[in-house]
């Protein structure tokens, strides 16, 4: 019931194993929705604390909340929750392999909701962390699963149902609550999570619970960073052939890592100050908002802007996209001319260095980050990563030329066919809900109507010059193709 490991090959290649007794780890943390990012970030940090600093309080129990988590649940259970983390720098030889042991158990909630709830209620659980993707925070109170969770407290189906009913049980037991720690790319992720939780509780008619959450539960805001692609069969084969490890779900990530978090934990926290060196980049601060703003507007916005454009130009991976000279020029101008002027100063950060490092990180050819991963859920990403920059530029009386290209390319992508007329499979909850794919299809293309969808674009549809520009981009995309449109748009600014 473990990873299959060729020990001599692992020793020979310098694979790092847990140096602690995993059974002795307490489950100080329960994590909801164990995806690749959690396994390259928080679980890695807790593995370092256990390995290098003999911390035994901060083991993690993972909960798979949705039925789509069945495959990873099967792998995690088969491997006793052990897995391989491979971090790769831009230099081919800069590779680090680590077997992560901090995840000690995994519960697949759709099949055992009572166990998932029980572990959340258990007083040893001090922090509940989550990575539920950006679209997970678009809470729809009419969704059947949310409606189910409002009526049923013993077998919830959603993250918010689990959190709220577990907190209510702890309140009734006179136990301390747990900290709710979002690790998603959402500006003010703690505040946003709190709003979702309170919105849910307001439908329960439970004033004591409302007060308990408002006064006793904390929701630290955090900026999280480590580019972590989805795992492929090639990764599985690579790990087996190079290191002699048969792992059903290894994680590949870049070697860069960062976590900036508010020191706001209602029931204790790991000694994160031990991870403050530049190798681990953990910072406890009251100024998270400025870091979040920088990271989301520079990294996530550039990623989002280049992904659909690069995909339409025929590229598969982010490193291929950023090595196209026209795209590199475009992304640099977007960052330097339109995004950077909107950023508040960030203590200790030189934006120049930060942007250069970003271009290097995007260019890392060894992690093979698929553009389609970034394209996914664009309708939840644009409002959080790009629209705020556009609004800031409007306030300054500017018409952000390069942001218009990002939106235009995405609308062309939503049209459903690439430039070879092959169908694009859209994975985008909010876009589908608002029928953006239908509105963007070539036959009924209506850019202005798309830009008027406020959940995605706020009020930018009311800005005539900007909407005209987006319309021009989409038209050009269909007439002369994405590459020529990009060249034209770059030249138009000169
Ligand atoms: P992943 O696809 O490996 O895992 C996503 C997990 O989220 C799955 O378990 C899935 O079931 C769950 N999920 C999706 N929608 C949900 C919902 N509505 N409610 C509950 N669970 C839901 O993805 P990942 O790489 O782990 O990324 C997850 C999130 O982590 C990102 O969306 C982002 O917010 C954050 N993040 C990722 C990276 C990265 O490079 N991958 C970097 C920084 C932050």
Short mmCIF file of C-alpha atoms and ligand atoms in Angstrom, two decimals:
data_model
loop_
_atom_site.label_atom_id
_atom_site.label_comp_id
_atom_site.label_asym_id
_atom_site.label_seq_id
_atom_site.Cartn_x
_atom_site.Cartn_y
_atom_site.Cartn_z
CA UNK A 1 0.00 0.00 0.00
CA UNK A 2 2.80 2.42 -0.83
CA UNK A 3 4.68 3.92 -3.73
CA UNK A 4 6.72 1.30 -5.56
CA UNK A 5 10.29 2.43 -5.20
CA UNK A 6 13.61 1.19 -6.55
CA UNK A 7 15.60 2.27 -3.50
CA UNK A 8 19.09 2.00 -4.97
CA UNK A 9 18.06 4.06 -8.00
CA UNK A 10 16.48 6.66 -5.70
CA UNK A 11 19.60 6.85 -3.51
CA UNK A 12 21.75 7.16 -6.58
CA UNK A 13 19.70 10.05 -7.96
CA UNK A 14 19.34 11.90 -4.63
CA UNK A 15 15.61 11.48 -4.00
CA UNK A 16 14.66 12.93 -0.60
CA UNK A 17 12.42 10.80 1.65
CA UNK A 18 10.47 11.84 4.76
CA UNK A 19 12.84 11.72 7.73
CA UNK A 20 10.00 11.69 10.27
CA UNK A 21 7.56 9.05 11.48
CA UNK A 22 4.43 9.85 9.52
CA UNK A 23 2.15 8.06 11.98
CA UNK A 24 3.18 10.55 14.65
CA UNK A 25 1.93 13.56 12.67
CA UNK A 26 -1.27 15.05 14.09
CA UNK A 27 -3.80 16.38 11.60
CA UNK A 28 -3.52 20.07 12.48
CA UNK A 29 -4.65 20.83 8.92
CA UNK A 30 -7.51 19.45 6.84
CA UNK A 31 -7.35 20.42 3.17
CA UNK A 32 -10.42 20.59 0.96
CA UNK A 33 -9.90 19.64 -2.72
CA UNK A 34 -6.44 18.16 -2.99
CA UNK A 35 -5.21 19.25 -6.40
CA UNK A 36 -1.71 19.52 -7.78
CA UNK A 37 -1.11 23.00 -6.42
CA UNK A 38 -1.85 22.00 -2.84
CA UNK A 39 0.57 19.11 -3.23
CA UNK A 40 3.39 21.35 -4.55
CA UNK A 41 2.81 24.19 -2.07
CA UNK A 42 1.21 23.77 1.38
CA UNK A 43 1.90 20.02 1.62
CA UNK A 44 5.52 20.69 0.60
CA UNK A 45 5.91 23.40 3.26
CA UNK A 46 4.47 21.11 5.95
CA UNK A 47 6.79 18.33 4.79
CA UNK A 48 9.77 20.65 5.29
CA UNK A 49 8.54 21.59 8.78
CA UNK A 50 8.20 17.93 9.72
CA UNK A 51 11.47 16.84 8.09
CA UNK A 52 13.80 19.69 9.01
CA UNK A 53 12.18 21.16 12.12
CA UNK A 54 10.61 18.10 13.78
CA UNK A 55 7.16 19.66 13.80
CA UNK A 56 4.55 16.98 14.46
CA UNK A 57 1.37 19.10 14.79
CA UNK A 58 0.90 19.97 11.13
CA UNK A 59 0.14 16.82 9.24
CA UNK A 60 -2.63 17.15 6.65
CA UNK A 61 -5.74 15.12 5.98
CA UNK A 62 -7.01 15.69 2.46
CA UNK A 63 -10.67 15.67 1.51
CA UNK A 64 -11.81 15.20 -2.08
CA UNK A 65 -15.08 17.08 -2.17
CA UNK A 66 -16.33 16.49 -5.68
CA UNK A 67 -17.04 13.28 -7.56
CA UNK A 68 -14.41 14.24 -10.19
CA UNK A 69 -11.83 13.65 -7.45
CA UNK A 70 -12.43 9.89 -7.55
CA UNK A 71 -9.29 9.10 -9.65
CA UNK A 72 -6.90 11.02 -7.39
CA UNK A 73 -8.65 9.54 -4.37
CA UNK A 74 -7.94 6.04 -5.66
CA UNK A 75 -4.28 6.86 -6.25
CA UNK A 76 -3.80 8.58 -2.90
CA UNK A 77 -5.36 5.67 -1.04
CA UNK A 78 -3.28 3.12 -2.95
CA UNK A 79 -0.07 5.03 -2.19
CA UNK A 80 -0.78 5.68 1.50
CA UNK A 81 -0.97 9.37 0.44
CA UNK A 82 2.73 9.45 -0.47
CA UNK A 83 3.66 11.09 -3.75
CA UNK A 84 6.64 12.47 -5.64
CA UNK A 85 7.21 16.20 -6.04
CA UNK A 86 9.64 17.12 -8.80
CA UNK A 87 10.72 20.74 -8.86
CA UNK A 88 12.52 21.96 -11.94
CA UNK A 89 14.45 25.15 -12.52
CA UNK A 90 15.16 26.74 -15.89
CA UNK A 91 18.54 24.99 -15.97
CA UNK A 92 18.18 21.34 -17.04
CA UNK A 93 20.31 20.14 -14.14
CA UNK A 94 18.37 22.09 -11.52
CA UNK A 95 16.01 19.30 -10.42
CA UNK A 96 14.87 18.37 -6.95
CA UNK A 97 12.95 15.17 -6.17
CA UNK A 98 11.13 14.73 -2.92
CA UNK A 99 8.71 12.14 -1.61
CA UNK A 100 6.15 14.14 0.34
CA UNK A 101 4.84 12.54 3.53
CA UNK A 102 2.88 15.36 5.16
CA UNK A 103 -0.43 14.24 3.67
CA UNK A 104 -1.32 11.42 6.04
CA UNK A 105 -4.83 10.46 5.03
CA UNK A 106 -7.37 11.13 2.28
CA UNK A 107 -11.16 11.05 2.53
CA UNK A 108 -13.29 10.93 -0.59
CA UNK A 109 -16.31 12.87 0.63
CA UNK A 110 -18.92 11.81 -1.97
CA UNK A 111 -18.59 8.22 -0.63
CA UNK A 112 -17.94 8.99 3.04
CA UNK A 113 -19.38 12.42 3.90
CA UNK A 114 -19.79 11.50 7.59
CA UNK A 115 -16.05 10.79 7.90
CA UNK A 116 -15.19 14.05 6.17
CA UNK A 117 -17.47 15.97 8.51
CA UNK A 118 -16.14 14.13 11.59
CA UNK A 119 -12.54 15.03 10.84
CA UNK A 120 -13.49 18.70 10.37
CA UNK A 121 -15.29 18.65 13.71
CA UNK A 122 -12.39 16.91 15.51
CA UNK A 123 -10.67 19.39 17.89
CA UNK A 124 -7.21 18.44 16.55
CA UNK A 125 -8.15 20.18 13.31
CA UNK A 126 -6.87 23.72 13.78
CA UNK A 127 -6.82 24.96 10.19
CA UNK A 128 -8.97 24.07 7.21
CA UNK A 129 -7.26 25.05 4.00
CA UNK A 130 -8.70 24.91 0.50
CA UNK A 131 -7.87 25.12 -3.20
CA UNK A 132 -11.20 25.06 -4.99
CA UNK A 133 -10.14 27.03 -8.10
CA UNK A 134 -11.07 30.62 -8.85
CA UNK A 135 -14.56 29.69 -10.06
CA UNK A 136 -15.26 27.93 -6.73
CA UNK A 137 -15.89 31.35 -5.16
CA UNK A 138 -18.67 32.25 -7.62
CA UNK A 139 -21.17 30.96 -5.06
CA UNK A 140 -24.57 30.30 -6.57
CA UNK A 141 -27.17 29.90 -3.80
CA UNK A 142 -29.60 28.34 -6.29
CA UNK A 143 -27.24 25.51 -7.20
CA UNK A 144 -28.92 22.18 -6.30
CA UNK A 145 -25.92 21.05 -4.20
CA UNK A 146 -25.96 24.29 -2.19
CA UNK A 147 -29.72 23.95 -1.75
CA UNK A 148 -29.11 20.36 -0.57
CA UNK A 149 -26.49 21.55 1.94
CA UNK A 150 -28.83 24.19 3.35
CA UNK A 151 -31.36 21.44 4.12
CA UNK A 152 -28.96 18.66 5.21
CA UNK A 153 -26.32 19.20 7.86
CA UNK A 154 -25.11 15.61 8.22
CA UNK A 155 -24.02 14.75 4.67
CA UNK A 156 -22.92 17.91 2.89
CA UNK A 157 -21.90 17.96 -0.76
CA UNK A 158 -20.10 21.27 -1.13
CA UNK A 159 -17.10 22.95 0.45
CA UNK A 160 -19.30 25.63 1.99
CA UNK A 161 -21.74 23.05 3.38
CA UNK A 162 -18.90 21.11 5.01
CA UNK A 163 -17.27 24.20 6.50
CA UNK A 164 -20.46 25.72 7.90
CA UNK A 165 -21.94 22.52 9.37
CA UNK A 166 -18.58 21.56 10.91
CA UNK A 167 -18.25 25.00 12.49
CA UNK A 168 -21.78 24.74 13.85
CA UNK A 169 -20.95 21.38 15.47
CA UNK A 170 -17.81 22.82 17.03
CA UNK A 171 -19.82 25.75 18.35
CA UNK A 172 -22.37 23.37 19.89
CA UNK A 173 -19.52 21.31 21.41
CA UNK A 174 -18.02 24.45 22.94
CA UNK A 175 -14.84 23.86 20.93
CA UNK A 176 -12.65 26.46 19.35
CA UNK A 177 -13.30 26.94 15.65
CA UNK A 178 -10.70 26.34 12.95
CA UNK A 179 -9.04 28.96 10.79
CA UNK A 180 -10.30 28.91 7.21
CA UNK A 181 -7.35 29.39 4.89
CA UNK A 182 -7.93 29.85 1.18
CA UNK A 183 -4.94 29.08 -1.04
CA UNK A 184 -6.58 30.17 -4.28
CA UNK A 185 -5.64 32.93 -6.68
CA UNK A 186 -8.36 35.31 -5.62
CA UNK A 187 -7.64 38.86 -4.50
CA UNK A 188 -8.39 39.03 -0.76
CA UNK A 189 -9.11 35.31 -0.81
CA UNK A 190 -9.75 35.29 2.97
CA UNK A 191 -12.34 38.08 2.77
CA UNK A 192 -13.99 36.52 -0.26
CA UNK A 193 -14.21 33.14 1.50
CA UNK A 194 -15.71 34.79 4.56
CA UNK A 195 -18.33 36.51 2.41
CA UNK A 196 -19.29 33.17 0.82
CA UNK A 197 -19.56 31.50 4.23
CA UNK A 198 -21.67 34.31 5.70
CA UNK A 199 -23.90 34.33 2.63
CA UNK A 200 -24.51 30.62 3.14
CA UNK A 201 -25.14 31.00 6.90
CA UNK A 202 -27.62 33.82 6.35
CA UNK A 203 -29.92 31.27 4.72
CA UNK A 204 -29.84 29.01 7.80
CA UNK A 205 -31.65 31.15 10.33
CA UNK A 206 -29.01 30.41 13.00
CA UNK A 207 -28.03 33.63 14.77
CA UNK A 208 -25.64 31.90 17.23
CA UNK A 209 -23.68 30.36 14.37
CA UNK A 210 -23.56 33.67 12.53
CA UNK A 211 -22.14 35.36 15.62
CA UNK A 212 -19.68 32.51 16.28
CA UNK A 213 -18.29 32.82 12.74
CA UNK A 214 -18.25 36.61 12.70
CA UNK A 215 -16.48 36.91 16.04
CA UNK A 216 -14.37 33.77 16.41
CA UNK A 217 -13.33 32.44 13.01
CA UNK A 218 -10.42 33.98 11.11
CA UNK A 219 -9.85 33.98 7.36
CA UNK A 220 -6.27 35.05 6.61
CA UNK A 221 -5.75 36.64 3.20
CA UNK A 222 -2.84 35.13 1.32
CA UNK A 223 -0.87 35.35 -1.88
CA UNK A 224 0.25 31.93 -3.08
CA UNK A 225 2.69 31.22 -5.88
CA UNK A 226 4.26 28.22 -7.56
CA UNK A 227 3.50 27.33 -11.17
CA UNK A 228 2.26 23.75 -11.08
CA UNK A 229 1.04 22.14 -14.31
CA UNK A 230 -1.36 19.20 -14.55
CA UNK A 231 0.31 15.78 -14.40
CA UNK A 232 0.71 13.85 -17.67
CA UNK A 233 1.57 10.24 -18.53
CA UNK A 234 4.94 11.51 -19.76
CA UNK A 235 5.62 12.74 -16.21
CA UNK A 236 4.69 9.35 -14.79
CA UNK A 237 7.01 7.57 -17.25
CA UNK A 238 9.83 10.06 -16.57
CA UNK A 239 9.65 9.43 -12.84
CA UNK A 240 9.66 5.70 -13.30
CA UNK A 241 12.51 5.59 -15.80
CA UNK A 242 14.78 8.21 -14.17
CA UNK A 243 14.17 7.58 -10.49
CA UNK A 244 12.66 4.10 -10.26
CA UNK A 245 9.44 5.37 -8.65
CA UNK A 246 6.06 4.08 -9.80
CA UNK A 247 3.74 6.92 -8.84
CA UNK A 248 0.17 7.19 -10.13
CA UNK A 249 0.00 10.96 -9.57
CA UNK A 250 3.35 12.72 -9.18
CA UNK A 251 3.51 16.51 -9.21
CA UNK A 252 5.85 18.56 -11.39
CA UNK A 253 6.38 22.19 -10.43
CA UNK A 254 8.81 25.02 -11.00
CA UNK A 255 11.39 25.50 -8.26
CA UNK A 256 10.18 29.04 -7.43
CA UNK A 257 7.82 29.13 -4.47
CA UNK A 258 6.23 31.93 -2.43
CA UNK A 259 3.57 32.37 0.24
CA UNK A 260 2.64 35.71 1.76
CA UNK A 261 0.00 35.40 4.45
CA UNK A 262 -1.64 37.42 7.20
CA UNK A 263 -0.84 36.28 10.70
CA UNK A 264 -4.48 35.77 11.59
CA UNK A 265 -5.07 32.27 12.93
CA UNK A 266 -7.81 31.71 15.51
CA UNK A 267 -6.58 28.33 16.74
CA UNK A 268 -2.80 28.19 16.36
CA UNK A 269 -0.61 27.92 13.29
CA UNK A 270 2.56 26.21 12.05
CA UNK A 271 5.79 28.08 12.83
CA UNK A 272 5.89 29.64 9.40
CA UNK A 273 8.61 32.09 10.40
CA UNK A 274 10.99 29.11 10.11
CA UNK A 275 10.36 29.21 6.36
CA UNK A 276 11.29 32.82 5.76
CA UNK A 277 14.57 32.20 3.90
CA UNK A 278 14.71 32.94 0.17
CA UNK A 279 14.58 29.19 -0.50
CA UNK A 280 11.04 28.99 0.89
CA UNK A 281 9.86 32.60 0.63
CA UNK A 282 7.19 32.54 3.33
CA UNK A 283 6.26 35.94 4.71
CA UNK A 284 3.81 36.73 7.51
CA UNK A 285 2.66 40.30 6.99
CA UNK A 286 -0.20 42.74 7.33
CA UNK A 287 0.39 43.97 3.77
CA UNK A 288 -0.85 40.96 1.84
CA UNK A 289 -3.13 43.01 -0.39
CA UNK A 290 -0.25 44.72 -2.18
CA UNK A 291 1.48 41.38 -2.81
CA UNK A 292 -1.75 39.80 -4.05
CA UNK A 293 -2.34 42.73 -6.35
CA UNK A 294 1.16 42.50 -7.81
CA UNK A 295 1.02 38.75 -8.31
CA UNK A 296 -2.47 38.57 -9.77
CA UNK A 297 -2.16 41.59 -12.04
CA UNK A 298 1.31 40.69 -13.30
CA UNK A 299 1.61 36.89 -13.21
CA UNK A 300 -1.97 35.70 -13.52
CA UNK A 301 -3.02 38.46 -15.90
CA UNK A 302 -0.06 37.86 -18.24
CA UNK A 303 -0.67 34.13 -18.12
CA UNK A 304 -4.35 34.68 -18.94
CA UNK A 305 -3.56 37.19 -21.70
CA UNK A 306 -1.03 34.96 -23.44
CA UNK A 307 -2.83 31.61 -23.09
CA UNK A 308 -5.77 31.98 -25.48
CA UNK A 309 -3.76 34.14 -27.91
CA UNK A 310 -0.87 31.65 -27.94
CA UNK A 311 -3.23 28.71 -28.27
CA UNK A 312 -4.88 30.31 -31.32
CA UNK A 313 -1.42 30.90 -32.79
CA UNK A 314 -0.86 27.14 -32.65
CA UNK A 315 1.28 26.79 -29.53
CA UNK A 316 0.70 24.15 -26.88
CA UNK A 317 2.84 25.18 -23.90
CA UNK A 318 3.39 28.45 -22.06
CA UNK A 319 7.18 28.36 -22.58
CA UNK A 320 6.63 28.07 -26.35
CA UNK A 321 4.18 30.95 -26.27
CA UNK A 322 6.48 33.31 -24.39
CA UNK A 323 9.41 32.49 -26.67
CA UNK A 324 7.46 33.89 -29.64
CA UNK A 325 9.08 37.32 -30.02
CA UNK A 326 5.81 39.09 -30.81
CA UNK A 327 4.09 37.64 -27.76
CA UNK A 328 7.05 38.49 -25.57
CA UNK A 329 6.91 42.09 -26.78
CA UNK A 330 3.17 42.15 -26.20
CA UNK A 331 3.36 40.73 -22.67
CA UNK A 332 6.16 43.09 -21.71
CA UNK A 333 4.20 46.12 -22.93
CA UNK A 334 1.08 44.90 -21.14
CA UNK A 335 3.05 44.54 -17.92
CA UNK A 336 5.16 47.69 -18.19
CA UNK A 337 2.77 50.17 -19.80
CA UNK A 338 -0.63 49.16 -18.50
CA UNK A 339 -0.35 46.97 -15.38
CA UNK A 340 2.64 48.33 -13.43
CA UNK A 341 1.34 51.93 -13.19
CA UNK A 342 -1.76 50.60 -11.41
CA UNK A 343 0.14 48.70 -8.69
CA UNK A 344 0.49 49.96 -5.14
CA UNK A 345 4.09 49.79 -3.85
CA UNK A 346 5.02 46.44 -2.32
CA UNK A 347 7.43 46.48 0.63
CA UNK A 348 10.83 45.05 -0.33
CA UNK A 349 9.87 44.33 -3.94
CA UNK A 350 11.52 45.80 -7.00
CA UNK A 351 8.91 45.52 -9.79
CA UNK A 352 11.64 45.52 -12.43
CA UNK A 353 13.24 42.37 -10.97
CA UNK A 354 9.86 40.80 -10.34
CA UNK A 355 8.83 41.19 -14.00
CA UNK A 356 12.13 39.88 -15.30
CA UNK A 357 11.83 36.84 -13.05
CA UNK A 358 8.29 36.28 -14.31
CA UNK A 359 9.44 36.18 -17.93
CA UNK A 360 12.15 33.67 -16.92
CA UNK A 361 9.61 31.57 -15.05
CA UNK A 362 7.18 31.55 -17.98
CA UNK A 363 10.10 30.51 -20.20
CA UNK A 364 10.96 27.41 -18.13
CA UNK A 365 10.88 24.64 -20.78
CA UNK A 366 11.07 21.79 -18.28
CA UNK A 367 7.71 22.07 -16.55
CA UNK A 368 5.64 21.99 -19.75
CA UNK A 369 2.64 23.99 -18.62
CA UNK A 370 -0.21 23.50 -21.09
CA UNK A 371 -1.89 26.72 -22.27
CA UNK A 372 -5.30 25.04 -21.99
CA UNK A 373 -4.86 24.76 -18.21
CA UNK A 374 -4.57 28.54 -18.12
CA UNK A 375 -7.45 29.04 -20.57
CA UNK A 376 -9.75 27.04 -18.30
CA UNK A 377 -12.39 29.09 -16.43
CA UNK A 378 -11.39 32.32 -18.20
CA UNK A 379 -14.74 33.88 -17.24
CA UNK A 380 -13.75 33.61 -13.58
CA UNK A 381 -10.18 34.78 -14.24
CA UNK A 382 -10.70 37.89 -16.40
CA UNK A 383 -12.73 39.74 -13.74
CA UNK A 384 -10.11 39.04 -11.08
CA UNK A 385 -6.88 39.38 -13.04
CA UNK A 386 -7.45 41.84 -15.92
CA UNK A 387 -10.62 43.88 -15.38
CA UNK A 388 -9.17 45.66 -12.28
CA UNK A 389 -6.27 46.99 -14.39
CA UNK A 390 -8.68 48.17 -17.09
CA UNK A 391 -10.80 50.00 -14.51
CA UNK A 392 -7.70 51.64 -12.98
CA UNK A 393 -6.61 52.79 -16.43
CA UNK A 394 -10.08 54.21 -17.17
CA UNK A 395 -9.87 56.18 -13.91
CA UNK A 396 -6.64 57.72 -15.21
CA UNK A 397 -8.38 58.65 -18.46
CA UNK A 398 -6.54 55.98 -20.48
CA UNK A 399 -7.78 53.39 -22.93
CA UNK A 400 -5.68 50.26 -22.27
CA UNK A 401 -4.73 49.10 -25.76
CA UNK A 402 -3.06 45.82 -24.73
CA UNK A 403 -5.82 44.75 -22.34
CA UNK A 404 -8.22 45.08 -25.29
CA UNK A 405 -6.12 42.55 -27.20
CA UNK A 406 -6.27 40.09 -24.28
CA UNK A 407 -10.06 40.27 -24.16
CA UNK A 408 -10.46 40.19 -27.94
CA UNK A 409 -8.28 37.07 -28.23
CA UNK A 410 -10.27 35.37 -25.50
CA UNK A 411 -13.58 36.18 -27.22
CA UNK A 412 -12.16 34.73 -30.43
CA UNK A 413 -11.18 31.62 -28.42
CA UNK A 414 -14.71 31.39 -26.99
CA UNK A 415 -15.94 31.17 -30.60
CA UNK A 416 -15.29 27.44 -30.31
CA UNK A 417 -13.02 26.73 -33.32
CA UNK A 418 -9.28 27.24 -33.73
CA UNK A 419 -7.66 28.61 -36.87
CA UNK A 420 -7.51 25.14 -38.43
CA UNK A 421 -11.25 24.86 -37.79
CA UNK A 422 -10.76 22.25 -35.09
CA UNK A 423 -13.25 22.46 -32.20
CA UNK A 424 -12.08 23.97 -28.93
CA UNK A 425 -13.43 22.15 -25.88
CA UNK A 426 -14.43 24.91 -23.50
CA UNK A 427 -14.00 24.21 -19.77
CA UNK A 428 -15.54 27.27 -18.24
CA UNK A 429 -18.40 27.15 -15.75
CA UNK A 430 -19.26 30.86 -15.74
CA UNK A 431 -18.85 31.38 -19.51
CA UNK A 432 -21.19 28.49 -20.20
CA UNK A 433 -23.71 29.72 -17.61
CA UNK A 434 -23.82 33.13 -19.32
CA UNK A 435 -23.83 31.55 -22.79
CA UNK A 436 -20.69 33.51 -23.74
CA UNK A 437 -19.64 30.67 -26.02
CA UNK A 438 -22.90 30.98 -27.97
CA UNK A 439 -22.61 34.78 -28.16
CA UNK A 440 -19.02 34.47 -29.36
CA UNK A 441 -19.74 31.93 -32.08
CA UNK A 442 -18.96 33.28 -35.53
CA UNK A 443 -22.54 33.14 -36.75
CA UNK A 444 -24.04 35.38 -34.06
CA UNK A 445 -20.91 37.14 -32.86
CA UNK A 446 -21.95 40.03 -30.64
CA UNK A 447 -18.95 41.53 -28.87
CA UNK A 448 -20.88 44.37 -27.22
CA UNK A 449 -23.41 41.98 -25.72
CA UNK A 450 -20.56 39.84 -24.36
CA UNK A 451 -18.86 42.86 -22.79
CA UNK A 452 -22.13 43.76 -21.10
CA UNK A 453 -22.08 40.58 -19.00
CA UNK A 454 -21.33 42.33 -15.72
CA UNK A 455 -20.32 39.26 -13.71
CA UNK A 456 -17.35 38.93 -16.05
CA UNK A 457 -16.60 42.44 -17.29
CA UNK A 458 -18.07 44.75 -14.65
CA UNK A 459 -18.90 48.05 -16.34
CA UNK A 460 -16.24 48.06 -19.04
CA UNK A 461 -18.96 47.50 -21.64
CA UNK A 462 -20.00 51.13 -21.03
CA UNK A 463 -16.67 52.45 -22.33
CA UNK A 464 -17.23 53.04 -26.02
CA UNK A 465 -13.63 53.44 -27.18
CA UNK A 466 -12.53 50.30 -25.36
CA UNK A 467 -15.42 48.15 -26.61
CA UNK A 468 -14.74 49.42 -30.15
CA UNK A 469 -11.13 48.27 -29.76
CA UNK A 470 -12.13 44.83 -28.53
CA UNK A 471 -14.55 44.54 -31.43
CA UNK A 472 -11.76 45.49 -33.86
CA UNK A 473 -9.46 42.82 -32.37
CA UNK A 474 -12.06 40.08 -32.76
CA UNK A 475 -12.82 41.16 -36.31
CA UNK A 476 -9.12 41.19 -37.21
CA UNK A 477 -8.64 37.79 -35.60
CA UNK A 478 -11.21 36.31 -37.98
CA UNK A 479 -9.98 38.27 -41.03
CA UNK A 480 -6.19 37.99 -40.82
CA UNK A 481 -5.59 35.44 -38.04
CA UNK A 482 -4.15 35.75 -34.57
CA UNK A 483 -0.48 36.21 -35.46
CA UNK A 484 -1.12 39.05 -37.94
CA UNK A 485 -3.56 40.65 -35.50
CA UNK A 486 -0.90 40.58 -32.80
CA UNK A 487 1.69 42.20 -35.10
CA UNK A 488 -0.83 44.82 -36.20
CA UNK A 489 -1.82 45.63 -32.62
CA UNK A 490 1.80 46.01 -31.50
CA UNK A 491 2.61 48.28 -34.45
CA UNK A 492 -0.49 50.38 -33.97
CA UNK A 493 0.84 51.50 -30.59
CA UNK A 494 4.21 52.65 -31.95
P1 LIG B 1 -6.21 20.84 -9.96
O1 LIG B 1 -7.05 20.72 -11.17
O2 LIG B 1 -5.07 19.92 -9.78
O3 LIG B 1 -7.16 20.68 -8.67
C1 LIG B 1 -8.29 21.45 -8.52
C2 LIG B 1 -9.12 20.89 -7.36
O4 LIG B 1 -10.18 21.81 -7.11
C3 LIG B 1 -9.76 19.54 -7.66
O5 LIG B 1 -9.72 18.75 -6.51
C4 LIG B 1 -11.20 19.93 -8.00
O6 LIG B 1 -12.15 18.91 -7.74
C5 LIG B 1 -11.40 21.09 -7.05
N1 LIG B 1 -12.50 21.99 -7.41
C6 LIG B 1 -12.75 22.60 -8.59
N2 LIG B 1 -13.87 23.35 -8.50
C7 LIG B 1 -14.33 23.19 -7.22
C8 LIG B 1 -15.46 23.69 -6.52
N3 LIG B 1 -16.35 24.50 -7.10
N4 LIG B 1 -15.61 23.32 -5.22
C9 LIG B 1 -14.72 22.50 -4.63
N5 LIG B 1 -13.64 21.98 -5.24
C10 LIG B 1 -13.46 22.34 -6.53
O7 LIG B 1 -5.76 22.36 -9.92
P2 LIG B 1 -4.54 23.01 -9.12
O8 LIG B 1 -3.37 23.11 -10.00
O9 LIG B 1 -4.41 22.34 -7.83
O10 LIG B 1 -5.06 24.50 -8.92
C11 LIG B 1 -6.13 24.74 -8.03
C12 LIG B 1 -6.13 26.19 -7.65
O11 LIG B 1 -4.95 26.50 -6.92
C13 LIG B 1 -6.11 27.18 -8.82
O12 LIG B 1 -7.36 27.37 -9.38
C14 LIG B 1 -5.56 28.42 -8.15
O13 LIG B 1 -6.58 29.15 -7.52
C15 LIG B 1 -4.61 27.84 -7.11
N6 LIG B 1 -3.22 27.96 -7.62
C16 LIG B 1 -2.77 27.11 -8.58
C17 LIG B 1 -1.50 27.30 -9.09
C18 LIG B 1 -0.98 26.40 -10.19
O14 LIG B 1 0.02 26.76 -10.82
N7 LIG B 1 -1.54 25.26 -10.44
C19 LIG B 1 -0.69 28.34 -8.61
C20 LIG B 1 -1.19 29.18 -7.62
C21 LIG B 1 -2.47 28.98 -7.14
#
